[in-house]
mmCIF file of C-alpha atoms and ligand atoms in Angstrom:
data_model
loop_
_atom_site.group_PDB
_atom_site.id
_atom_site.type_symbol
_atom_site.label_atom_id
_atom_site.label_comp_id
_atom_site.label_asym_id
_atom_site.label_seq_id
_atom_site.Cartn_x
_atom_site.Cartn_y
_atom_site.Cartn_z
ATOM 1 C CA MET A 24 11.550 -2.328 28.180
ATOM 2 C CA LEU A 25 8.261 -0.116 27.377
ATOM 3 C CA SER A 26 9.322 3.101 28.866
ATOM 4 C CA GLY A 27 7.392 5.583 26.890
ATOM 5 C CA LYS A 28 4.773 3.070 25.546
ATOM 6 C CA THR A 29 1.077 3.516 27.125
ATOM 7 C CA ILE A 30 -0.714 0.230 27.104
ATOM 8 C CA LEU A 31 -4.430 0.410 27.461
ATOM 9 C CA VAL A 32 -5.617 -2.482 29.541
ATOM 10 C CA GLY A 33 -9.482 -3.617 28.829
ATOM 11 C CA ILE A 34 -10.859 -5.543 31.777
ATOM 12 C CA THR A 35 -14.235 -7.470 31.073
ATOM 13 C CA GLY A 36 -16.033 -9.795 33.569
ATOM 14 C CA GLY A 37 -14.622 -12.850 34.332
ATOM 15 C CA ILE A 38 -13.309 -14.629 37.054
ATOM 16 C CA ALA A 39 -9.591 -14.313 35.528
ATOM 17 C CA ALA A 40 -9.887 -10.639 35.863
ATOM 18 C CA TYR A 41 -8.206 -10.451 39.390
ATOM 19 C CA LYS A 42 -4.912 -11.828 37.003
ATOM 20 C CA ILE A 43 -4.593 -8.821 35.547
ATOM 21 C CA CYS A 44 -3.672 -7.019 38.651
ATOM 22 C CA GLU A 45 -0.588 -9.015 38.139
ATOM 23 C CA LEU A 46 -0.163 -8.280 34.365
ATOM 24 C CA ILE A 47 -0.395 -4.281 35.458
ATOM 25 C CA ARG A 48 2.625 -5.036 37.824
ATOM 26 C CA MET A 49 4.323 -6.627 35.087
ATOM 27 C CA TYR A 50 4.098 -3.666 32.679
ATOM 28 C CA LYS A 51 4.956 -1.228 35.319
ATOM 29 C CA ARG A 52 7.956 -2.813 36.236
ATOM 30 C CA ALA A 53 8.726 -2.569 32.375
ATOM 31 C CA ASN A 54 8.139 0.881 32.550
ATOM 32 C CA ALA A 55 4.881 1.610 30.708
ATOM 33 C CA ASN A 56 2.114 4.018 31.220
ATOM 34 C CA ILE A 57 -1.107 1.860 32.038
ATOM 35 C CA ILE A 58 -4.004 3.208 31.284
ATOM 36 C CA VAL A 59 -7.198 0.830 32.659
ATOM 37 C CA VAL A 60 -10.755 0.710 31.399
ATOM 38 C CA CYS A 61 -13.038 -2.061 32.555
ATOM 39 C CA THR A 62 -16.792 -2.980 32.051
ATOM 40 C CA ALA A 63 -19.447 -2.472 34.822
ATOM 41 C CA ASN A 64 -19.069 -5.948 35.206
ATOM 42 C CA ALA A 65 -15.417 -6.315 35.506
ATOM 43 C CA LEU A 66 -16.189 -4.654 38.637
ATOM 44 C CA ASN A 67 -17.861 -7.429 40.023
ATOM 45 C CA PHE A 68 -14.460 -9.284 40.269
ATOM 46 C CA VAL A 69 -12.127 -6.726 40.995
ATOM 47 C CA THR A 70 -11.999 -3.471 42.607
ATOM 48 C CA LYS A 71 -11.693 0.142 41.030
ATOM 49 C CA LEU A 72 -9.473 1.139 44.325
ATOM 50 C CA THR A 73 -6.822 -1.626 43.134
ATOM 51 C CA LEU A 74 -6.927 -1.020 39.941
ATOM 52 C CA GLN A 75 -6.096 2.450 40.284
ATOM 53 C CA ASN A 76 -3.426 1.865 42.832
ATOM 54 C CA LEU A 77 -1.555 -0.687 40.591
ATOM 55 C CA SER A 78 -1.835 1.533 37.438
ATOM 56 C CA GLY A 79 -1.271 4.911 39.356
ATOM 57 C CA ASN A 80 -3.806 6.260 37.034
ATOM 58 C CA GLU A 81 -7.622 6.634 37.416
ATOM 59 C CA VAL A 82 -9.885 3.812 35.929
ATOM 60 C CA ALA A 83 -12.592 4.635 33.499
ATOM 61 C CA VAL A 84 -15.787 2.459 33.374
ATOM 62 C CA GLU A 85 -18.445 4.995 32.366
ATOM 63 C CA GLU A 86 -18.564 6.196 28.443
ATOM 64 C CA PHE A 87 -20.162 9.456 29.444
ATOM 65 C CA ASP A 88 -17.860 10.755 32.143
ATOM 66 C CA VAL A 89 -16.241 13.349 29.717
ATOM 67 C CA LYS A 90 -13.788 15.622 31.220
ATOM 68 C CA ASP A 91 -11.884 16.621 28.156
ATOM 69 C CA PHE A 92 -12.702 18.397 24.938
ATOM 70 C CA LYS A 93 -12.831 15.072 23.342
ATOM 71 C CA PRO A 94 -14.857 11.805 24.055
ATOM 72 C CA GLU A 95 -13.402 9.522 26.304
ATOM 73 C CA HIS A 96 -13.334 6.895 24.115
ATOM 74 C CA ILE A 97 -11.571 8.568 21.171
ATOM 75 C CA SER A 98 -9.092 10.442 23.630
ATOM 76 C CA TYR A 99 -8.053 6.746 25.109
ATOM 77 C CA ALA A 100 -7.727 5.447 21.638
ATOM 78 C CA ASP A 101 -5.471 8.239 20.821
ATOM 79 C CA GLN A 102 -3.200 8.272 23.733
ATOM 80 C CA ALA A 103 -2.164 4.326 23.770
ATOM 81 C CA ASP A 104 0.266 2.430 21.917
ATOM 82 C CA ILE A 105 -1.588 -0.982 22.212
ATOM 83 C CA MET A 106 -4.801 -2.247 23.564
ATOM 84 C CA VAL A 107 -4.604 -5.505 25.609
ATOM 85 C CA ILE A 108 -8.146 -6.764 26.953
ATOM 86 C CA ALA A 109 -7.694 -9.361 29.080
ATOM 87 C CA PRO A 110 -9.822 -11.521 30.249
ATOM 88 C CA ALA A 111 -11.883 -11.068 27.385
ATOM 89 C CA THR A 112 -15.305 -12.490 28.019
ATOM 90 C CA ALA A 113 -17.543 -14.210 24.940
ATOM 91 C CA ASN A 114 -20.037 -11.319 25.571
ATOM 92 C CA THR A 115 -17.385 -8.917 24.779
ATOM 93 C CA ILE A 116 -15.480 -10.660 21.669
ATOM 94 C CA SER A 117 -19.100 -10.818 20.518
ATOM 95 C CA LYS A 118 -19.820 -7.363 20.680
ATOM 96 C CA ILE A 119 -16.852 -6.353 19.453
ATOM 97 C CA ALA A 120 -16.877 -8.370 16.489
ATOM 98 C CA GLN A 121 -20.219 -6.827 15.709
ATOM 99 C CA GLY A 122 -19.331 -3.209 15.729
ATOM 100 C CA ILE A 123 -21.682 -2.804 19.019
ATOM 101 C CA CYS A 124 -20.371 -0.107 21.222
ATOM 102 C CA ASP A 125 -22.571 0.141 24.131
ATOM 103 C CA ASN A 126 -19.977 0.849 26.538
ATOM 104 C CA LEU A 127 -16.633 2.855 26.907
ATOM 105 C CA LEU A 128 -14.555 -0.228 26.500
ATOM 106 C CA THR A 129 -16.081 -1.788 23.067
ATOM 107 C CA SER A 130 -16.058 1.813 21.836
ATOM 108 C CA ILE A 131 -12.472 2.162 22.622
ATOM 109 C CA ALA A 132 -11.922 -1.011 20.512
ATOM 110 C CA CYS A 133 -13.904 -0.233 17.699
ATOM 111 C CA ALA A 134 -12.086 3.554 17.116
ATOM 112 C CA PHE A 135 -8.457 1.595 17.983
ATOM 113 C CA THR A 136 -6.496 1.855 14.968
ATOM 114 C CA LYS A 137 -3.269 0.330 16.520
ATOM 115 C CA PRO A 138 -2.081 -3.018 17.699
ATOM 116 C CA VAL A 139 -4.714 -5.014 19.865
ATOM 117 C CA ILE A 140 -4.462 -8.119 22.055
ATOM 118 C CA ILE A 141 -7.104 -10.416 22.895
ATOM 119 C CA ALA A 142 -6.633 -12.927 25.505
ATOM 120 C CA PRO A 143 -10.256 -14.652 25.873
ATOM 121 C CA ALA A 144 -11.135 -16.638 28.908
ATOM 122 C CA MET A 145 -14.532 -18.579 29.661
ATOM 123 C CA ASN A 146 -16.098 -21.526 30.546
ATOM 124 C CA CYS A 147 -15.025 -24.291 28.081
ATOM 125 C CA ASN A 148 -18.315 -24.747 26.509
ATOM 126 C CA MET A 149 -18.818 -21.069 26.011
ATOM 127 C CA TRP A 150 -15.297 -21.216 24.027
ATOM 128 C CA GLU A 151 -16.635 -23.963 21.978
ATOM 129 C CA ASN A 152 -19.892 -22.542 21.100
ATOM 130 C CA PRO A 153 -19.728 -21.935 17.210
ATOM 131 C CA VAL A 154 -21.046 -18.484 17.348
ATOM 132 C CA LEU A 155 -18.508 -17.096 19.746
ATOM 133 C CA GLN A 156 -15.740 -18.935 17.356
ATOM 134 C CA GLU A 157 -17.666 -17.171 14.170
ATOM 135 C CA ASN A 158 -17.075 -14.226 16.181
ATOM 136 C CA LEU A 159 -13.524 -14.383 17.229
ATOM 137 C CA ASN A 160 -12.796 -15.350 13.347
ATOM 138 C CA LYS A 161 -13.970 -11.727 12.589
ATOM 139 C CA LEU A 162 -11.762 -10.060 14.822
ATOM 140 C CA HIS A 163 -8.441 -9.649 12.934
ATOM 141 C CA TYR A 164 -6.408 -8.728 16.357
ATOM 142 C CA GLU A 165 -3.540 -10.837 17.811
ATOM 143 C CA ILE A 166 -5.696 -13.639 19.604
ATOM 144 C CA LEU A 167 -4.077 -15.232 22.678
ATOM 145 C CA GLU A 168 -6.255 -18.607 22.795
ATOM 146 C CA PRO A 169 -7.022 -19.771 25.982
ATOM 147 C CA GLU A 170 -5.232 -22.914 27.737
ATOM 148 C CA SER A 171 -6.828 -26.028 29.071
ATOM 149 C CA GLY A 172 -6.795 -27.480 32.413
ATOM 150 C CA TYR A 173 -9.239 -27.057 35.633
ATOM 151 C CA LEU A 174 -11.563 -23.985 35.270
ATOM 152 C CA ALA A 175 -13.191 -22.288 37.931
ATOM 153 C CA CYS A 176 -16.682 -23.446 37.023
ATOM 154 C CA GLY A 177 -15.520 -26.798 37.815
ATOM 155 C CA TYR A 178 -15.122 -27.887 34.804
ATOM 156 C CA GLU A 179 -11.913 -28.884 32.614
ATOM 157 C CA GLY A 180 -11.289 -27.823 29.442
ATOM 158 C CA LYS A 181 -9.600 -25.214 27.399
ATOM 159 C CA GLY A 182 -10.994 -21.977 28.554
ATOM 160 C CA ARG A 183 -8.204 -20.888 31.152
ATOM 161 C CA LEU A 184 -6.662 -17.519 30.342
ATOM 162 C CA CYS A 185 -3.248 -18.091 28.767
ATOM 163 C CA SER A 186 -0.319 -17.290 30.579
ATOM 164 C CA LEU A 187 0.581 -13.432 31.615
ATOM 165 C CA GLU A 188 4.141 -13.860 30.563
ATOM 166 C CA LYS A 189 2.324 -14.877 27.083
ATOM 167 C CA ILE A 190 0.409 -11.708 27.264
ATOM 168 C CA PHE A 191 3.201 -9.536 28.558
ATOM 169 C CA ASP A 192 5.426 -11.093 25.809
ATOM 170 C CA LYS A 193 3.629 -10.460 23.047
ATOM 171 C CA THR A 194 2.727 -6.804 24.222
ATOM 172 C CA VAL A 195 6.776 -6.244 23.891
ATOM 173 C CA GLU A 196 6.835 -8.034 20.724
ATOM 174 C CA LEU A 197 3.951 -5.815 18.930
ATOM 175 C CA LEU A 198 5.251 -2.465 20.607
ATOM 176 C CA THR A 199 8.961 -2.735 19.876
ATOM 177 C CA TYR A 200 9.025 -4.711 16.278
ATOM 178 C CA LYS A 201 10.385 -2.213 14.045
ATOM 179 C CA PRO A 202 12.134 -3.905 11.129
ATOM 180 C CA LEU A 203 11.767 -0.607 9.099
ATOM 181 C CA SER A 204 13.807 1.797 11.309
ATOM 182 C CA GLY A 205 16.141 3.795 9.373
ATOM 183 C CA LYS A 206 14.307 3.265 5.936
ATOM 184 C CA LYS A 207 12.799 6.549 4.366
ATOM 185 C CA ILE A 208 9.673 5.614 2.364
ATOM 186 C CA VAL A 209 7.552 7.801 0.693
ATOM 187 C CA ILE A 210 4.205 6.843 -0.316
ATOM 188 C CA THR A 211 1.430 8.560 -2.498
ATOM 189 C CA SER A 212 -2.201 8.337 -2.366
ATOM 190 C CA GLY A 213 -5.644 9.950 -3.366
ATOM 191 C CA GLY A 214 -6.836 10.959 -6.911
ATOM 192 C CA THR A 215 -5.159 13.606 -8.512
ATOM 193 C CA ILE A 216 -7.516 16.937 -9.380
ATOM 194 C CA GLU A 217 -6.867 18.306 -12.814
ATOM 195 C CA ASP A 218 -8.272 21.727 -13.054
ATOM 196 C CA ILE A 219 -10.596 22.520 -15.881
ATOM 197 C CA ASP A 220 -10.866 26.148 -15.282
ATOM 198 C CA PRO A 221 -10.858 27.951 -11.766
ATOM 199 C CA VAL A 222 -13.871 26.856 -10.265
ATOM 200 C CA ARG A 223 -14.219 23.183 -12.353
ATOM 201 C CA TYR A 224 -11.797 20.086 -12.706
ATOM 202 C CA ILE A 225 -11.911 16.482 -13.397
ATOM 203 C CA SER A 226 -10.815 13.630 -11.045
ATOM 204 C CA ASN A 227 -11.545 10.410 -9.824
ATOM 205 C CA TYR A 228 -13.360 8.292 -6.674
ATOM 206 C CA SER A 229 -10.173 7.463 -5.064
ATOM 207 C CA SER A 230 -10.607 7.542 -1.300
ATOM 208 C CA GLY A 231 -6.612 7.834 -0.490
ATOM 209 C CA LYS A 232 -7.494 5.292 2.208
ATOM 210 C CA MET A 233 -5.151 2.597 1.142
ATOM 211 C CA GLY A 234 -1.842 4.667 0.561
ATOM 212 C CA LEU A 235 -2.990 6.383 4.086
ATOM 213 C CA ALA A 236 -3.136 2.793 5.778
ATOM 214 C CA LEU A 237 0.230 1.917 4.339
ATOM 215 C CA ALA A 238 1.572 5.098 5.831
ATOM 216 C CA ASP A 239 0.235 4.331 9.035
ATOM 217 C CA THR A 240 1.696 0.648 9.204
ATOM 218 C CA ALA A 241 5.156 1.905 7.543
ATOM 219 C CA LYS A 242 5.416 4.452 10.294
ATOM 220 C CA ASN A 243 4.291 1.847 13.028
ATOM 221 C CA LEU A 244 7.082 -0.252 11.788
ATOM 222 C CA GLY A 245 9.908 2.270 12.640
ATOM 223 C CA ALA A 246 10.210 3.395 8.843
ATOM 224 C CA GLU A 247 10.608 7.631 8.167
ATOM 225 C CA VAL A 248 7.182 7.969 6.048
ATOM 226 C CA THR A 249 6.592 10.942 3.816
ATOM 227 C CA LEU A 250 3.121 10.478 2.487
ATOM 228 C CA ILE A 251 2.442 12.867 -0.829
ATOM 229 C CA THR A 252 -1.528 12.784 -0.825
ATOM 230 C CA THR A 253 -4.388 14.660 -2.596
ATOM 231 C CA LYS A 254 -6.418 14.427 0.448
ATOM 232 C CA ASN A 255 -6.546 16.706 3.875
ATOM 233 C CA VAL A 256 -4.744 14.438 6.048
ATOM 234 C CA SER A 257 -3.364 15.346 9.652
ATOM 235 C CA ARG A 258 -0.236 12.707 10.885
ATOM 236 C CA LYS A 259 2.472 13.273 13.036
ATOM 237 C CA TYR A 260 4.557 12.160 10.206
ATOM 238 C CA ASN A 261 5.442 14.233 6.901
ATOM 239 C CA VAL A 262 2.446 14.911 4.991
ATOM 240 C CA ILE A 263 2.713 16.959 1.487
ATOM 241 C CA LYS A 264 -0.609 17.962 0.171
ATOM 242 C CA VAL A 265 -0.764 17.981 -3.842
ATOM 243 C CA LYS A 266 -3.502 18.666 -6.285
ATOM 244 C CA SER A 267 -2.475 17.690 -10.055
ATOM 245 C CA ALA A 268 -0.496 14.799 -11.477
ATOM 246 C CA PHE A 269 2.557 17.555 -12.203
ATOM 247 C CA GLU A 270 2.294 18.351 -8.785
ATOM 248 C CA MET A 271 2.621 15.113 -7.736
ATOM 249 C CA LYS A 272 5.031 14.253 -10.031
ATOM 250 C CA ALA A 273 7.390 17.434 -8.384
ATOM 251 C CA ALA A 274 6.629 16.111 -5.000
ATOM 252 C CA VAL A 275 7.470 12.448 -5.678
ATOM 253 C CA GLU A 276 10.688 13.362 -7.497
ATOM 254 C CA LYS A 277 11.852 15.635 -4.560
ATOM 255 C CA GLU A 278 11.178 13.107 -2.205
ATOM 256 C CA PHE A 279 12.106 9.950 -3.911
ATOM 257 C CA GLU A 280 15.713 11.387 -4.386
ATOM 258 C CA ASN A 281 16.759 10.471 -0.657
ATOM 259 C CA SER A 282 14.340 7.559 -0.021
ATOM 260 C CA ASP A 283 15.002 3.569 0.058
ATOM 261 C CA CYS A 284 11.364 2.780 -1.172
ATOM 262 C CA ILE A 285 8.254 4.281 -2.766
ATOM 263 C CA ILE A 286 4.986 2.810 -2.877
ATOM 264 C CA MET A 287 2.692 4.339 -5.621
ATOM 265 C CA ALA A 288 -0.994 3.924 -4.455
ATOM 266 C CA ALA A 289 -2.337 7.377 -5.619
ATOM 267 C CA ALA A 290 -4.946 7.270 -8.620
ATOM 268 C CA VAL A 291 -3.115 9.687 -10.933
ATOM 269 C CA ALA A 292 -5.332 10.855 -13.675
ATOM 270 C CA ASP A 293 -3.551 9.670 -17.013
ATOM 271 C CA TYR A 294 -4.611 12.915 -18.671
ATOM 272 C CA ARG A 295 -5.327 16.419 -18.157
ATOM 273 C CA VAL A 296 -6.974 19.568 -20.038
ATOM 274 C CA LYS A 297 -4.673 20.579 -22.257
ATOM 275 C CA GLU A 298 -5.472 24.434 -21.849
ATOM 276 C CA ILE A 299 -6.995 25.020 -18.335
ATOM 277 C CA SER A 300 -9.063 28.313 -18.888
ATOM 278 C CA PRO A 301 -8.055 31.177 -16.738
ATOM 279 C CA GLN A 302 -11.556 32.687 -16.413
ATOM 280 C CA LYS A 303 -14.950 30.351 -15.197
ATOM 281 C CA MET A 304 -15.985 28.547 -18.665
ATOM 282 C CA LYS A 305 -19.529 30.287 -19.581
ATOM 283 C CA LYS A 306 -22.320 28.871 -20.731
ATOM 284 C CA THR A 307 -22.545 29.190 -24.585
ATOM 285 C CA SER A 308 -25.366 28.387 -26.997
ATOM 286 C CA ASP A 309 -23.934 24.988 -28.304
ATOM 287 C CA ASP A 310 -25.472 21.876 -27.357
ATOM 288 C CA GLU A 311 -21.835 20.458 -26.886
ATOM 289 C CA ILE A 312 -18.380 21.727 -25.931
ATOM 290 C CA THR A 313 -15.171 19.703 -26.300
ATOM 291 C CA LEU A 314 -12.341 19.364 -24.162
ATOM 292 C CA THR A 315 -9.048 18.460 -25.318
ATOM 293 C CA PHE A 316 -6.767 16.063 -23.064
ATOM 294 C CA VAL A 317 -3.437 15.817 -22.944
ATOM 295 C CA LYS A 318 -1.278 12.776 -21.493
ATOM 296 C CA ASN A 319 -0.023 13.183 -18.161
ATOM 297 C CA PRO A 320 3.410 12.258 -17.231
ATOM 298 C CA ASP A 321 4.021 8.632 -15.798
ATOM 299 C CA ILE A 322 5.214 9.236 -12.457
ATOM 300 C CA LEU A 323 6.261 5.713 -11.633
ATOM 301 C CA LYS A 324 8.214 5.307 -14.865
ATOM 302 C CA ARG A 325 10.217 8.757 -14.435
ATOM 303 C CA ALA A 326 10.851 7.873 -10.728
ATOM 304 C CA VAL A 327 11.987 4.103 -11.318
ATOM 305 C CA ARG A 328 13.987 5.672 -14.341
ATOM 306 C CA GLN A 329 15.939 8.134 -11.964
ATOM 307 C CA GLU A 330 16.363 5.394 -9.448
ATOM 308 C CA VAL A 331 18.026 3.397 -11.959
ATOM 309 C CA LYS A 332 20.590 6.310 -12.276
ATOM 310 C CA ASN A 333 21.474 5.989 -8.225
ATOM 311 C CA LEU A 334 21.526 2.344 -7.840
ATOM 312 C CA PRO A 335 21.591 0.724 -5.416
ATOM 313 C CA SER A 336 18.844 1.328 -3.032
ATOM 314 C CA CYS A 337 15.528 0.286 -4.099
ATOM 315 C CA HIS A 338 15.298 -3.085 -2.355
ATOM 316 C CA LEU A 339 12.677 -2.977 0.639
ATOM 317 C CA ALA A 340 9.285 -4.134 0.466
ATOM 318 C CA LEU A 341 6.585 -3.872 2.364
ATOM 319 C CA LEU A 342 5.128 -7.455 3.348
ATOM 320 C CA PRO A 343 1.496 -8.523 3.879
ATOM 321 C CA SER A 344 2.747 -9.954 7.127
ATOM 322 C CA ASP A 345 4.569 -7.023 8.343
ATOM 323 C CA CYS A 346 1.207 -4.924 7.771
ATOM 324 C CA ARG A 347 -0.354 -8.020 9.851
ATOM 325 C CA LEU A 348 1.754 -7.851 12.630
ATOM 326 C CA LEU A 349 1.566 -4.115 13.525
ATOM 327 C CA ARG A 350 -2.537 -4.582 13.720
ATOM 328 C CA GLY A 351 -2.052 -7.981 14.976
ATOM 329 C CA LYS A 352 -4.159 -9.943 12.615
ATOM 330 C CA ARG A 353 -6.040 -6.919 11.133
ATOM 331 C CA LYS A 354 -5.887 -7.086 7.461
ATOM 332 C CA PHE A 355 -6.455 -3.907 5.031
ATOM 333 C CA ASN A 356 -9.146 -3.902 2.998
HETATM 334 C C1 LIG B 561 -19.074 -15.667 38.716
HETATM 335 C C2 LIG B 561 -19.033 -15.510 37.372
HETATM 336 C C3 LIG B 561 -17.774 -15.848 36.452
HETATM 337 C C4 LIG B 561 -17.983 -15.070 35.455
HETATM 338 N N1 LIG B 561 -16.923 -15.574 34.276
HETATM 339 C C5 LIG B 561 -16.889 -15.627 32.924
HETATM 340 C C6 LIG B 561 -16.140 -15.991 32.245
HETATM 341 O O1 LIG B 561 -14.655 -16.079 32.948
HETATM 342 N N2 LIG B 561 -15.815 -15.876 30.887
HETATM 343 C C7 LIG B 561 -16.918 -15.578 30.331
HETATM 344 O O2 LIG B 561 -17.016 -14.644 29.186
HETATM 345 N N3 LIG B 561 -18.016 -14.648 31.119
HETATM 346 C C8 LIG B 561 -17.825 -15.056 32.123
HETATM 347 N N4 LIG B 561 -19.170 -14.676 33.218
HETATM 348 C C9 LIG B 561 -20.209 -14.162 32.386
HETATM 349 C C10 LIG B 561 -20.165 -12.737 32.513
HETATM 350 O O3 LIG B 561 -20.010 -11.800 33.220
HETATM 351 C C11 LIG B 561 -21.286 -12.031 31.425
HETATM 352 O O4 LIG B 561 -21.407 -12.808 30.529
HETATM 353 C C12 LIG B 561 -21.208 -10.259 31.478
HETATM 354 O O5 LIG B 561 -22.428 -10.148 30.724
HETATM 355 C C13 LIG B 561 -20.103 -9.929 30.855
HETATM 356 O O6 LIG B 561 -20.222 -8.735 30.575
HETATM 357 P P1 LIG B 561 -18.824 -7.727 30.253
HETATM 358 O O7 LIG B 561 -18.287 -8.532 29.070
HETATM 359 O O8 LIG B 561 -19.559 -6.242 29.590
HETATM 360 O O9 LIG B 561 -17.791 -7.570 30.988
HETATM 361 C C14 LIG B 561 -19.066 -14.902 34.387
HETATM 362 C C15 LIG B 561 -20.334 -14.561 35.377
HETATM 363 C C16 LIG B 561 -20.143 -14.955 36.629
HETATM 364 C C17 LIG B 561 -21.522 -14.517 37.597
#
């Protein structure tokens, strides 16, 4: 069920840590590759040797144990398809919510861009602590709330780790949810660059992040993605780098032909300089210079017109709920 998937299991220092040995076996039975990362405190509850044997991989704890050219936290964040932190202590939850990265596990969580599941487990009073609840609300992840019952600390209340089946099922759901599979989506991003002369241009402050986030989301939801962008982007899907509105228009028209959906997130300049000087414009004795601008083509309008000619096909919408599902509850800013 999970073959080809790498699950990063993060274990923190809670009494329920021993239960994660069984969760690892469940993932292994489903053919997943498991990487275990523990906090130092987790090793008070479960041994590295056990986790290593069950996962079939070395267990990582120390952030500065760098073997590769890449720091461990980035290398693990890149390798895994999903991160599952279970049990998640009040301490680790609060650290992640505050952006604190003082060990390998919290550093990975901060760098992780794919879905994250958090399964908290703790004493019921810790669970009800308003500070903990406030921190949990800050995390836009998939939170699997603890269950009520008899707790290891002797209390009775909400705080027991949810069932392993629930964690397993949510992992499968997030890893296999591909509603856009078989669909081709074209996304534009970044601000266009309009030359004035060989060394000067006009542009805008668009970061290109919105289009990139949408492209990553669509890819993870199973779409075949083409990102047309003015930014330098390195991704495993098709990325076409363009500069001006005209270059973007040409790329959109070519790519849009066989696609199911286009999302225009680029900030395309409305105007361009009428005549681009072939040489660097020299400073003159004049206090003012005048540049004449002409209107750029409306890329979206043209693409839509082309689409209307080729009906039917533009029927796909990327729902915010899809974006949320992809990254747990993480929202796009
Ligand atoms: C026996 C024992 C059991 C504990 N169980 C929990 C627990 O279930 N949940 C929790 O949030 N903290 C628990 N703690 C407290 C954490 O271990 C402590 O907050 C620690 O700093 C967590 O570190 P970590 O988040 O880096 O793993 C327990 C501590 C002890 C000594």
